[in-house]
Amino acid sequence: MDIEAEIRALQLDSAEDNNATLIPEDAKPEEVEMTDKVEEEGMTDEVDTKSQPVQAEPKVKDKEVADMDCAEVPDEMESQKKRHLNVVFIGHVDAGKSTTGGQILFLSGQVDDRTIQKYEKEAKDKSRESWYMAYIMDTNEEERVKGKTVEVGRAQFETETTRFTILDAPGHKSYVPNMISGASQADIGVLVISARKGEFETGYERGGQTREHVQLAKTLGVSKLLVVVNKMDDHTVNWSKERYDEIESKMVPFLRSSGYNVKKDVQFLPISGLVGTNMKTRVDKNICPWWNGPCLFEALDSVEVPVRDPKGSYRMPIIDKFKDMGTVVMGKVESGSICEGDSLLVMPNKAPVKVLAVYCDEDKVRRAGPGENLRVRLSGIEEEDISSGFVLSSVVKPIPTVTEFTAQLQILELLENAIFTAGYKAVLHIHSVVEECEIVELLQQIDPKTKKPMKKKVLFVKNGAVVVCRIQVNSLICVEKFSDFPQLGRFTLRTEGKTIAVGKVTDLPSRSSA
Ligand code: GTP
Ligand code: MG
């Protein structure tokens, strides 16, 4: 079976099968039923943050804050009233993600000319002249010497309507786990594709990260994609409409087969990240007479944000921690709101903690809601007692903890000669958890055509199969059923550095609840 057919078989979020839907928030019209169900089950008291009145300076005292429903507490950030979006930059190695991210910071006035000159000199000294823009995002020495992003870079910028957090993922295949962690914190993605002769082809071919990143992004909940066709200034491209159209026409069927609704959730545009063309202002007709669409800033500004529920049970997967006048944890709020003074649990340890302070970007805030990337200072726990993958969770409804769960898996591409059967071992990536796991039992194979379980007992499956199985890990991990919290119930399995399957948690053992 060729790769297109395999991915088409990836019916995990097909419109026809609501049970198999991976991504309800970007539901097609037919999927509304599923979206409603999720809201009914987990998010009853829906509040649209946008429609809340703008609050002036908060007038509540600290003690009162702790006693109030956190979602009701006014917040300094709220008064600015700009919406917030987390944007992950994904795509094949050297496509120009860091260069484009760096250029955005330059164009939004956060990097001055002197710093750029310094980077130009440093890049030249390292024989990497053209990498100077990428140095804005690639801040460590290894990244600058090799010209490759390793750690997910972070930065902030603002447009008229929106505060953006940029997450600059690495493209190299060795660092896919870091890309997964970046994408799992994002709401939308900018897929960067190089239009340079040969480079688009390498990224797009089997095993290229253009494909792998798209599939992972979809699985990790990145609901919208801006596809930027980059390096349009390159001498092999020269703003050619033909080249742009060729790339778009090849990408569209692939994006569609990966589960994206191309009309609704995907937008293409040509740019030069290095020169900064069609980014803050639209490209000059003298350079590109055929482009009548938006520039990158306009496109980012007009992306719609998924609705989030500030009143849900608090869930913040921890991606990092450090010591700083107490224990500080970092992560993105997936559900609920957090306030100074809150009592919470660090799961799976069930460790009771108190929130001493909440920081959003560089600002200390009184309250923060879902979608925000935060640093939270806690008392009641030592830094060494926390690992990434733990979840800061509400006390009333803590996140379930398990060593085993049932899942529906879509097998993408196994290693050569590998058989997917009971006993198969892989690395599980679910929100910020990275754990060795073992498939302990295959329960049912799903017919990709009818979406119904097949009658025959299943002992092993091949590429493209959809299978329900039991998965075990050695230590307790925090997971949710996909139908309750999609973001905490979708996962990927990887073996020897390759993504071999994507899946969703369908059932938890009854004793799992904390
Ligand atoms: P990884 O982080 O390793 O995945 O790469 P990346 O996608 O971040 O690419 P990076 O920004 O490091 O750029 C790689 C190379 O492409 C550098 O030499 C850049 O100068 C070049 N490049 C990036 N954008 C453009 C562009 O718009 N035009 C041209 N001509 N070159 C570009
Ligand atoms: Mg990079």
Coordinates of C-alpha atoms and ligand atoms in Angstrom, one line a residue:
M1 CA 0.0 0.0 0.0
D2 CA 1.4 3.4 -0.8
I3 CA 1.7 6.1 1.8
E4 CA -1.3 8.1 0.5
A5 CA -3.5 5.0 0.9
E6 CA -2.1 4.3 4.3
I7 CA -2.9 7.8 5.5
R8 CA -6.3 7.7 3.9
A9 CA -6.9 4.7 6.0
L10 CA -6.2 7.0 8.9
Q11 CA -9.9 7.3 9.5
L12 CA -9.4 8.2 13.2
D13 CA -11.0 11.5 12.6
S14 CA -13.3 10.8 9.7
A15 CA -16.6 12.6 9.6
E16 CA -18.5 9.4 9.2
D17 CA -17.5 7.9 12.5
N18 CA -18.1 10.1 15.5
N19 CA -16.7 7.5 17.9
A20 CA -13.5 7.5 16.0
T21 CA -13.1 11.3 15.8
L22 CA -9.8 12.5 17.1
I23 CA -10.2 16.2 16.8
P24 CA -13.6 17.5 17.8
E25 CA -12.8 21.1 18.1
D26 CA -12.1 21.4 14.4
A27 CA -15.2 19.4 13.6
K28 CA -16.6 19.6 10.1
P29 CA -20.3 20.5 10.0
E30 CA -21.2 16.8 10.1
E31 CA -19.1 16.4 13.3
V32 CA -21.1 18.9 15.3
E33 CA -22.8 16.1 17.2
M34 CA -19.5 14.9 18.6
T35 CA -18.5 18.5 19.6
D36 CA -21.7 19.0 21.4
K37 CA -21.3 15.7 23.2
V38 CA -17.9 16.6 24.5
E39 CA -19.2 19.9 25.7
E40 CA -22.1 18.2 27.4
E41 CA -20.0 15.7 29.1
G42 CA -17.0 17.8 30.3
M43 CA -17.7 21.4 29.8
T44 CA -21.3 22.1 30.8
D45 CA -21.0 25.6 32.1
E46 CA -19.7 27.1 28.9
V47 CA -18.4 30.7 29.2
D48 CA -17.2 32.7 26.3
T49 CA -14.3 34.7 27.7
K50 CA -14.6 37.2 24.8
S51 CA -18.1 38.2 25.8
Q52 CA -17.2 38.9 29.4
P53 CA -17.1 42.6 30.2
V54 CA -13.6 44.1 30.3
Q55 CA -12.6 44.5 33.9
A56 CA -10.6 47.4 35.1
E57 CA -8.0 47.1 37.9
P58 CA -8.9 44.0 40.0
K59 CA -10.4 45.2 43.3
V60 CA -10.4 41.8 45.1
K61 CA -8.0 41.2 47.9
D62 CA -5.8 38.1 48.0
K63 CA -7.8 36.2 50.6
E64 CA -11.0 36.8 48.7
V65 CA -9.4 35.6 45.5
A66 CA -8.7 32.2 47.1
D67 CA -12.3 31.8 48.1
M68 CA -13.9 32.8 44.8
D69 CA -14.5 30.7 41.8
C70 CA -11.3 31.2 39.9
A71 CA -12.9 31.7 36.5
E72 CA -14.8 34.7 37.9
V73 CA -11.7 36.5 39.1
P74 CA -10.8 39.5 37.1
D75 CA -7.3 39.5 35.8
E76 CA -4.8 42.1 34.7
M77 CA -4.2 40.3 31.4
E78 CA -8.0 40.4 30.8
S79 CA -8.0 44.2 30.8
Q80 CA -5.7 44.2 27.8
K81 CA -8.4 42.0 26.1
K82 CA -6.2 40.7 23.4
R83 CA -6.8 37.1 22.6
H84 CA -3.8 34.7 23.0
L85 CA -2.7 32.0 20.5
N86 CA 0.1 29.5 20.7
V87 CA 1.6 28.9 17.3
V88 CA 4.0 26.1 16.6
F89 CA 6.4 26.4 13.6
I90 CA 6.8 22.9 12.0
G91 CA 8.3 21.5 8.8
H92 CA 11.2 19.7 7.4
V93 CA 14.8 20.5 8.5
D94 CA 16.1 23.7 7.0
A95 CA 12.7 24.8 5.7
G96 CA 13.2 28.2 7.3
K97 CA 11.2 27.9 10.6
S98 CA 13.7 29.7 12.8
T99 CA 14.5 32.2 10.1
T100 CA 10.8 33.1 9.7
G101 CA 10.3 33.2 13.5
G102 CA 13.3 35.5 13.8
Q103 CA 12.1 37.7 11.0
I104 CA 8.7 38.0 12.8
L105 CA 10.4 39.2 15.9
F106 CA 12.5 41.7 13.9
L107 CA 9.5 43.0 12.0
S108 CA 7.5 43.4 15.2
G109 CA 10.3 45.6 16.6
Q110 CA 11.7 43.2 19.2
V111 CA 15.2 42.9 17.7
D112 CA 17.2 46.0 16.8
D113 CA 19.6 46.5 13.8
R114 CA 22.7 46.3 16.1
T115 CA 21.7 42.8 17.3
I116 CA 21.1 41.7 13.7
Q117 CA 24.6 43.0 12.7
K118 CA 26.1 41.1 15.6
Y119 CA 24.3 37.9 14.5
E120 CA 25.5 38.5 10.9
K121 CA 29.0 38.6 12.1
E122 CA 28.7 35.6 14.4
A123 CA 27.0 33.6 11.6
K124 CA 29.8 34.5 9.2
D125 CA 32.5 33.5 11.7
K126 CA 30.7 30.1 11.8
S127 CA 30.6 29.9 8.0
R128 CA 26.8 30.1 8.2
E129 CA 26.2 33.5 6.7
S130 CA 22.6 33.0 5.8
W131 CA 21.6 31.7 9.2
Y132 CA 21.7 35.1 11.0
M133 CA 18.0 35.5 11.2
A134 CA 17.6 32.0 12.6
Y135 CA 20.0 33.0 15.4
I136 CA 17.2 35.1 16.9
M137 CA 15.4 31.9 17.7
D138 CA 18.3 29.5 17.9
T139 CA 20.0 30.7 21.0
N140 CA 22.4 28.0 22.1
E141 CA 25.8 27.3 20.8
E142 CA 25.1 23.8 19.5
E143 CA 22.2 25.1 17.4
R144 CA 24.2 28.0 16.0
V145 CA 27.2 25.9 15.1
K146 CA 25.1 23.2 13.4
G147 CA 22.5 25.5 12.0
K148 CA 19.8 23.2 13.4
T149 CA 17.2 23.9 16.1
V150 CA 17.3 21.3 18.9
E151 CA 15.2 22.7 21.7
V152 CA 11.8 24.3 21.0
G153 CA 12.4 28.0 20.8
R154 CA 9.9 30.3 22.5
A155 CA 9.1 33.9 21.8
Q156 CA 6.2 36.4 22.0
F157 CA 4.9 39.0 19.7
E158 CA 1.6 40.9 19.2
T159 CA -0.5 42.0 16.3
E160 CA -3.5 44.4 16.4
T161 CA -5.8 41.8 17.9
T162 CA -3.7 38.9 19.2
R163 CA -0.9 38.0 21.6
F164 CA 1.1 35.2 20.0
T165 CA 3.5 32.7 21.6
I166 CA 5.8 31.3 19.0
L167 CA 7.1 27.7 19.5
D168 CA 9.9 27.1 17.0
A169 CA 10.1 23.3 16.7
P170 CA 13.2 21.5 15.4
G171 CA 12.8 19.9 11.9
H172 CA 15.6 17.3 12.2
K173 CA 14.3 13.7 12.5
S174 CA 16.4 13.1 15.6
Y175 CA 14.5 15.8 17.5
V176 CA 10.9 14.7 16.7
P177 CA 10.2 14.2 20.5
N178 CA 11.0 17.9 21.1
M179 CA 8.7 18.8 18.1
I180 CA 5.9 16.7 19.7
S181 CA 6.3 18.6 23.0
G182 CA 6.1 21.9 21.1
A183 CA 3.1 20.9 19.0
S184 CA 1.3 19.6 22.1
Q185 CA 1.3 23.1 23.5
A186 CA 0.0 24.8 20.3
D187 CA -3.4 25.9 19.1
I188 CA -2.4 26.5 15.5
G189 CA 0.5 25.6 13.3
V190 CA 2.6 27.3 10.7
L191 CA 3.9 24.6 8.4
V192 CA 7.0 26.0 6.7
I193 CA 7.8 24.4 3.3
S194 CA 10.9 25.3 1.3
A195 CA 10.1 26.1 -2.3
R196 CA 13.8 25.8 -3.3
K197 CA 14.5 23.2 -6.0
G198 CA 14.9 19.8 -4.5
E199 CA 14.1 20.9 -0.9
F200 CA 10.3 20.7 -1.2
E201 CA 10.8 17.2 -2.7
T202 CA 13.0 15.9 0.1
G203 CA 10.7 17.1 2.8
Y204 CA 7.6 15.7 1.1
E205 CA 8.9 12.3 0.3
R206 CA 8.3 9.2 2.4
G207 CA 10.3 9.6 5.6
G208 CA 10.5 13.4 5.2
Q209 CA 9.4 15.5 8.2
T210 CA 6.9 17.6 6.2
R211 CA 4.7 14.5 6.3
E212 CA 5.5 13.3 9.8
H213 CA 5.0 16.8 11.3
V214 CA 1.6 17.2 9.6
Q215 CA 0.4 13.9 10.9
L216 CA 1.7 14.5 14.4
A217 CA 0.3 18.1 14.5
K218 CA -3.1 16.8 13.6
T219 CA -2.9 14.1 16.3
L220 CA -1.6 16.5 18.9
G221 CA -4.6 18.8 18.5
V222 CA -3.2 21.5 16.2
S223 CA -6.5 22.4 14.6
K224 CA -5.5 25.0 12.0
L225 CA -2.5 25.2 9.7
L226 CA -1.0 28.2 7.8
V227 CA 1.1 26.6 5.1
V228 CA 3.8 29.1 4.2
V229 CA 5.7 28.3 1.0
N230 CA 9.0 29.8 1.9
K231 CA 12.3 30.8 0.1
M232 CA 10.2 32.3 -2.7
D233 CA 13.2 34.7 -3.2
D234 CA 15.6 31.8 -3.9
H235 CA 17.1 31.9 -7.4
T236 CA 15.6 28.5 -8.2
V237 CA 12.1 29.9 -7.5
N238 CA 12.1 33.6 -8.1
W239 CA 8.5 34.0 -7.0
S240 CA 7.4 31.5 -9.7
K241 CA 3.6 31.0 -9.6
E242 CA 4.1 27.6 -11.3
R243 CA 6.3 26.4 -8.4
Y244 CA 3.9 27.7 -5.8
D245 CA 1.0 26.0 -7.5
E246 CA 2.9 22.7 -7.8
I247 CA 3.6 22.7 -4.1
E248 CA 0.0 23.6 -3.2
S249 CA -1.5 21.0 -5.5
K250 CA 0.7 18.3 -4.0
M251 CA 0.1 19.3 -0.4
V252 CA -3.7 19.6 -0.5
P253 CA -4.5 15.9 -1.0
F254 CA -1.9 15.0 1.6
L255 CA -3.3 17.5 4.2
R256 CA -6.8 16.3 3.4
S257 CA -5.8 12.6 3.9
S258 CA -4.1 13.6 7.2
G259 CA -7.5 14.8 8.5
Y260 CA -7.4 18.5 7.8
N261 CA -10.4 20.2 6.3
V262 CA -8.4 22.0 3.7
K263 CA -11.1 24.6 2.9
K264 CA -11.8 25.5 6.5
D265 CA -8.7 24.9 8.4
V266 CA -5.8 25.4 6.0
Q267 CA -4.5 28.5 4.3
F268 CA -1.6 28.7 1.9
L269 CA 0.6 31.8 1.3
P270 CA 4.0 32.5 -0.3
I271 CA 6.8 34.3 1.8
S272 CA 10.5 34.9 2.0
G273 CA 11.4 34.5 5.7
L274 CA 14.9 35.5 5.1
V275 CA 14.1 38.8 3.2
G276 CA 10.9 39.3 5.2
T277 CA 8.6 39.5 2.1
N278 CA 4.8 39.1 2.4
M279 CA 5.2 38.9 6.1
K280 CA 4.2 42.2 7.9
T281 CA 3.0 43.9 4.7
R282 CA 1.8 42.4 1.4
V283 CA 4.3 41.5 -1.3
D284 CA 4.9 44.2 -3.9
K285 CA 3.2 43.5 -7.2
N286 CA 6.6 44.2 -8.9
I287 CA 8.0 41.2 -7.1
C288 CA 5.0 38.9 -7.2
P289 CA 2.2 40.1 -9.5
W290 CA 0.0 37.0 -9.1
W291 CA -0.5 37.0 -5.3
N292 CA -3.7 38.7 -4.2
G293 CA -4.0 37.1 -0.8
P294 CA -2.9 38.2 2.7
C295 CA 0.5 38.5 4.2
L296 CA 1.6 36.3 7.1
F297 CA 0.7 38.8 9.9
E298 CA -2.8 39.3 8.4
A299 CA -3.3 35.6 8.1
L300 CA -2.3 35.0 11.7
D301 CA -4.5 37.9 12.9
S302 CA -7.6 36.4 11.3
V303 CA -7.2 32.8 12.4
E304 CA -10.1 31.9 14.7
V305 CA -9.3 30.6 18.1
P306 CA -10.9 27.4 19.4
V307 CA -13.4 28.1 22.2
R308 CA -12.0 27.3 25.6
D309 CA -13.7 26.7 28.9
P310 CA -12.3 28.7 31.8
K311 CA -14.6 26.8 34.2
G312 CA -13.5 23.3 33.5
S313 CA -11.5 21.1 35.9
Y314 CA -8.0 22.5 36.1
R315 CA -5.5 20.5 34.1
M316 CA -1.9 21.7 33.3
P317 CA 0.5 19.1 32.0
I318 CA 4.0 20.0 33.4
I319 CA 6.7 20.3 30.7
D320 CA 9.5 21.6 32.9
K321 CA 10.3 22.6 36.5
F322 CA 13.0 24.5 38.4
K323 CA 13.8 26.0 41.8
D324 CA 13.2 29.7 42.2
M325 CA 12.0 30.8 45.7
G326 CA 9.9 27.6 45.8
T327 CA 9.2 25.2 43.1
V328 CA 8.2 26.5 39.7
V329 CA 6.4 24.4 37.1
M330 CA 5.9 25.3 33.5
G331 CA 3.1 24.2 31.1
K332 CA 0.1 25.1 29.1
V333 CA -3.3 25.2 30.8
E334 CA -5.5 22.7 28.9
S335 CA -8.7 23.3 31.0
G336 CA -9.9 25.5 33.8
S337 CA -8.4 28.5 35.4
I338 CA -5.8 29.1 38.1
C339 CA -5.5 31.8 40.7
E340 CA -2.9 32.9 43.3
G341 CA -3.8 31.1 46.5
D342 CA -5.5 28.0 44.8
S343 CA -5.1 24.6 46.4
L344 CA -4.3 22.0 43.7
L345 CA -2.8 18.5 43.4
V346 CA 0.3 17.4 41.5
M347 CA -0.6 14.1 39.9
P348 CA 0.0 11.2 39.8
N349 CA 1.6 11.8 43.2
K350 CA -1.6 13.3 44.7
A351 CA 0.7 15.8 46.3
P352 CA -1.3 18.8 47.7
V353 CA 0.2 22.1 46.7
K354 CA -0.6 25.8 47.1
V355 CA -0.3 28.3 44.2
L356 CA 2.1 31.1 45.4
A357 CA 2.3 33.0 42.1
V358 CA 1.3 32.7 38.4
Y359 CA 3.4 34.2 35.5
C360 CA 2.2 34.5 32.0
D361 CA 5.1 35.3 29.7
E362 CA 7.0 37.8 31.8
D363 CA 4.0 39.2 33.7
K364 CA 2.8 38.1 37.1
V365 CA -0.9 37.7 36.9
R366 CA -3.6 37.1 39.4
R367 CA -5.5 34.6 37.3
A368 CA -5.0 32.7 34.0
G369 CA -7.3 30.7 31.9
P370 CA -7.1 27.8 29.4
G371 CA -4.7 28.1 26.5
E372 CA -2.1 30.1 28.4
N373 CA 1.5 29.0 28.8
L374 CA 2.4 29.6 32.4
R375 CA 5.0 29.4 35.0
V376 CA 3.5 28.6 38.4
R377 CA 5.3 28.9 41.7
L378 CA 4.1 26.3 44.2
S379 CA 4.6 25.5 47.9
G380 CA 4.2 22.1 49.4
I381 CA 6.4 20.2 47.0
E382 CA 10.1 19.9 46.2
E383 CA 11.3 20.3 42.7
E384 CA 12.9 16.8 42.7
D385 CA 9.5 15.3 43.4
I386 CA 8.1 16.5 40.1
S387 CA 8.8 15.1 36.6
S388 CA 7.7 16.4 33.2
G389 CA 4.5 14.5 32.4
F390 CA 3.0 15.2 35.8
V391 CA -0.2 17.2 35.8
L392 CA -1.2 20.1 38.0
S393 CA -4.8 19.2 38.6
S394 CA -7.9 20.3 40.4
V395 CA -8.5 18.7 43.8
V396 CA -12.3 18.2 43.3
K397 CA -11.9 16.3 40.1
P398 CA -8.3 15.1 39.8
I399 CA -6.9 13.7 36.5
P400 CA -7.1 9.9 36.4
T401 CA -3.9 8.0 36.9
V402 CA -3.2 4.6 35.3
T403 CA -0.6 2.0 34.4
E404 CA -2.9 0.6 31.7
F405 CA -5.5 1.9 29.3
T406 CA -7.5 0.8 26.2
A407 CA -6.9 2.8 23.0
Q408 CA -7.8 2.9 19.4
L409 CA -4.6 3.0 17.3
Q410 CA -3.9 3.8 13.7
I411 CA -0.8 2.1 12.5
L412 CA 1.1 4.4 10.2
E413 CA 4.4 2.8 9.2
L414 CA 6.1 0.0 11.2
L415 CA 9.8 -0.6 11.0
E416 CA 10.8 -2.9 8.3
N417 CA 10.0 -6.6 9.2
A418 CA 8.3 -5.5 12.4
I419 CA 5.0 -7.1 13.3
F420 CA 2.5 -5.3 15.5
T421 CA 1.3 -7.8 18.0
A422 CA 1.0 -8.4 21.8
G423 CA 4.4 -7.8 23.3
Y424 CA 5.3 -4.9 20.9
K425 CA 7.2 -2.2 22.8
A426 CA 7.3 1.5 21.9
V427 CA 7.6 5.0 23.4
L428 CA 4.3 6.6 24.3
H429 CA 4.0 10.4 23.9
I430 CA 0.8 11.7 25.5
H431 CA 0.6 15.4 26.4
S432 CA 3.9 15.9 28.2
V433 CA 4.4 12.3 29.1
V434 CA 7.2 10.2 27.4
E435 CA 7.1 6.6 28.7
E436 CA 8.2 3.2 27.5
C437 CA 5.0 1.1 26.9
E438 CA 4.0 -2.3 25.8
I439 CA 1.0 -3.5 23.9
V440 CA -0.4 -6.3 26.1
E441 CA -3.4 -7.4 24.1
L442 CA -4.9 -6.7 20.7
L443 CA -8.7 -6.6 21.3
Q444 CA -10.3 -5.9 17.9
Q445 CA -9.3 -4.8 14.5
I446 CA -11.5 -2.1 12.9
D447 CA -12.5 -2.4 9.3
P448 CA -11.3 0.9 7.7
K449 CA -14.2 0.9 5.2
T450 CA -17.2 0.1 7.5
K451 CA -15.5 1.5 10.7
K452 CA -17.0 -1.5 12.5
P453 CA -15.0 -4.1 14.5
M454 CA -14.1 -7.1 12.5
K455 CA -15.3 -10.5 13.7
K456 CA -12.1 -12.4 13.3
K457 CA -9.8 -12.6 16.3
V458 CA -6.8 -10.4 15.8
L459 CA -3.3 -11.6 16.6
F460 CA -1.2 -9.1 14.6
V461 CA -1.8 -6.2 12.3
K462 CA 0.1 -4.4 9.5
N463 CA 0.6 -0.9 8.2
G464 CA -2.6 1.1 7.8
A465 CA -4.6 -1.0 10.3
V466 CA -6.9 0.5 12.9
V467 CA -6.8 -1.6 16.0
V468 CA -8.2 -1.5 19.6
C469 CA -5.6 -2.7 22.1
R470 CA -4.6 -2.6 25.7
I471 CA -1.4 -0.6 26.5
Q472 CA 0.7 -0.8 29.6
V473 CA 3.3 1.4 31.2
N474 CA 5.6 0.7 34.1
S475 CA 4.8 3.7 36.3
L476 CA 1.6 5.6 36.9
I477 CA 0.8 8.2 34.3
C478 CA -2.0 10.8 34.0
V479 CA -4.3 10.4 31.0
E480 CA -7.9 11.2 30.2
K481 CA -10.3 9.5 27.9
F482 CA -10.3 11.2 24.5
S483 CA -14.0 11.7 24.7
D484 CA -13.6 13.7 28.0
F485 CA -10.5 15.8 27.3
P486 CA -9.3 15.3 23.7
Q487 CA -6.0 17.1 24.4
L488 CA -5.1 14.8 27.2
G489 CA -6.4 11.6 25.5
R490 CA -4.6 11.6 22.1
F491 CA -1.1 10.2 21.7
T492 CA 1.6 8.9 19.4
L493 CA 3.7 5.7 19.6
R494 CA 7.3 5.9 18.3
T495 CA 10.0 3.2 17.9
E496 CA 13.6 3.8 17.1
G497 CA 13.0 7.4 16.3
K498 CA 10.1 6.9 14.0
T499 CA 6.4 7.6 14.5
I500 CA 4.7 4.3 14.0
A501 CA 1.2 4.9 15.2
V502 CA -1.3 7.6 16.4
G503 CA -4.1 6.9 18.8
K504 CA -6.7 8.0 21.3
V505 CA -7.5 6.7 24.7
T506 CA -10.9 5.0 24.6
D507 CA -11.2 3.5 28.1
L508 CA -9.6 3.5 31.5
P509 CA -9.7 0.8 34.1
S510 CA -12.5 1.5 36.6
R511 CA -10.1 1.8 39.5
S512 CA -8.1 4.5 37.7
S513 CA -9.7 7.6 39.1
A514 CA -7.7 9.3 41.7
Ligands
GTP1 P1 15.8 23.3 11.6 O1 15.5 24.1 12.9 O2 17.1 22.7 11.6 O3 14.7 22.4 11.3 O4 15.8 24.4 10.4 P2 14.8 25.6 10.1 O5 13.6 25.2 9.5 O6 14.6 26.4 11.4 O7 15.6 26.5 9.1 P3 16.5 27.8 9.3 O8 15.7 28.9 9.7 O9 17.6 27.4 10.3 O10 17.1 28.0 7.8 C1 17.8 27.1 7.1 C2 18.5 27.7 6.0 O11 17.5 28.2 5.0 C3 19.3 28.9 6.3 O12 20.5 28.9 5.5 C4 18.4 30.1 6.0 O13 19.1 31.3 5.6 C5 17.7 29.5 4.7 N1 16.5 30.2 4.5 C6 15.4 30.3 5.4 N2 14.4 31.0 4.9 C7 14.8 31.5 3.7 C8 14.3 32.3 2.7 O14 13.1 32.8 2.8 N3 15.0 32.4 1.5 C9 16.2 31.9 1.3 N4 16.8 32.1 0.2 N5 16.8 31.1 2.3 C10 16.1 30.9 3.4
MG2 MG 15.1 26.0 13.3

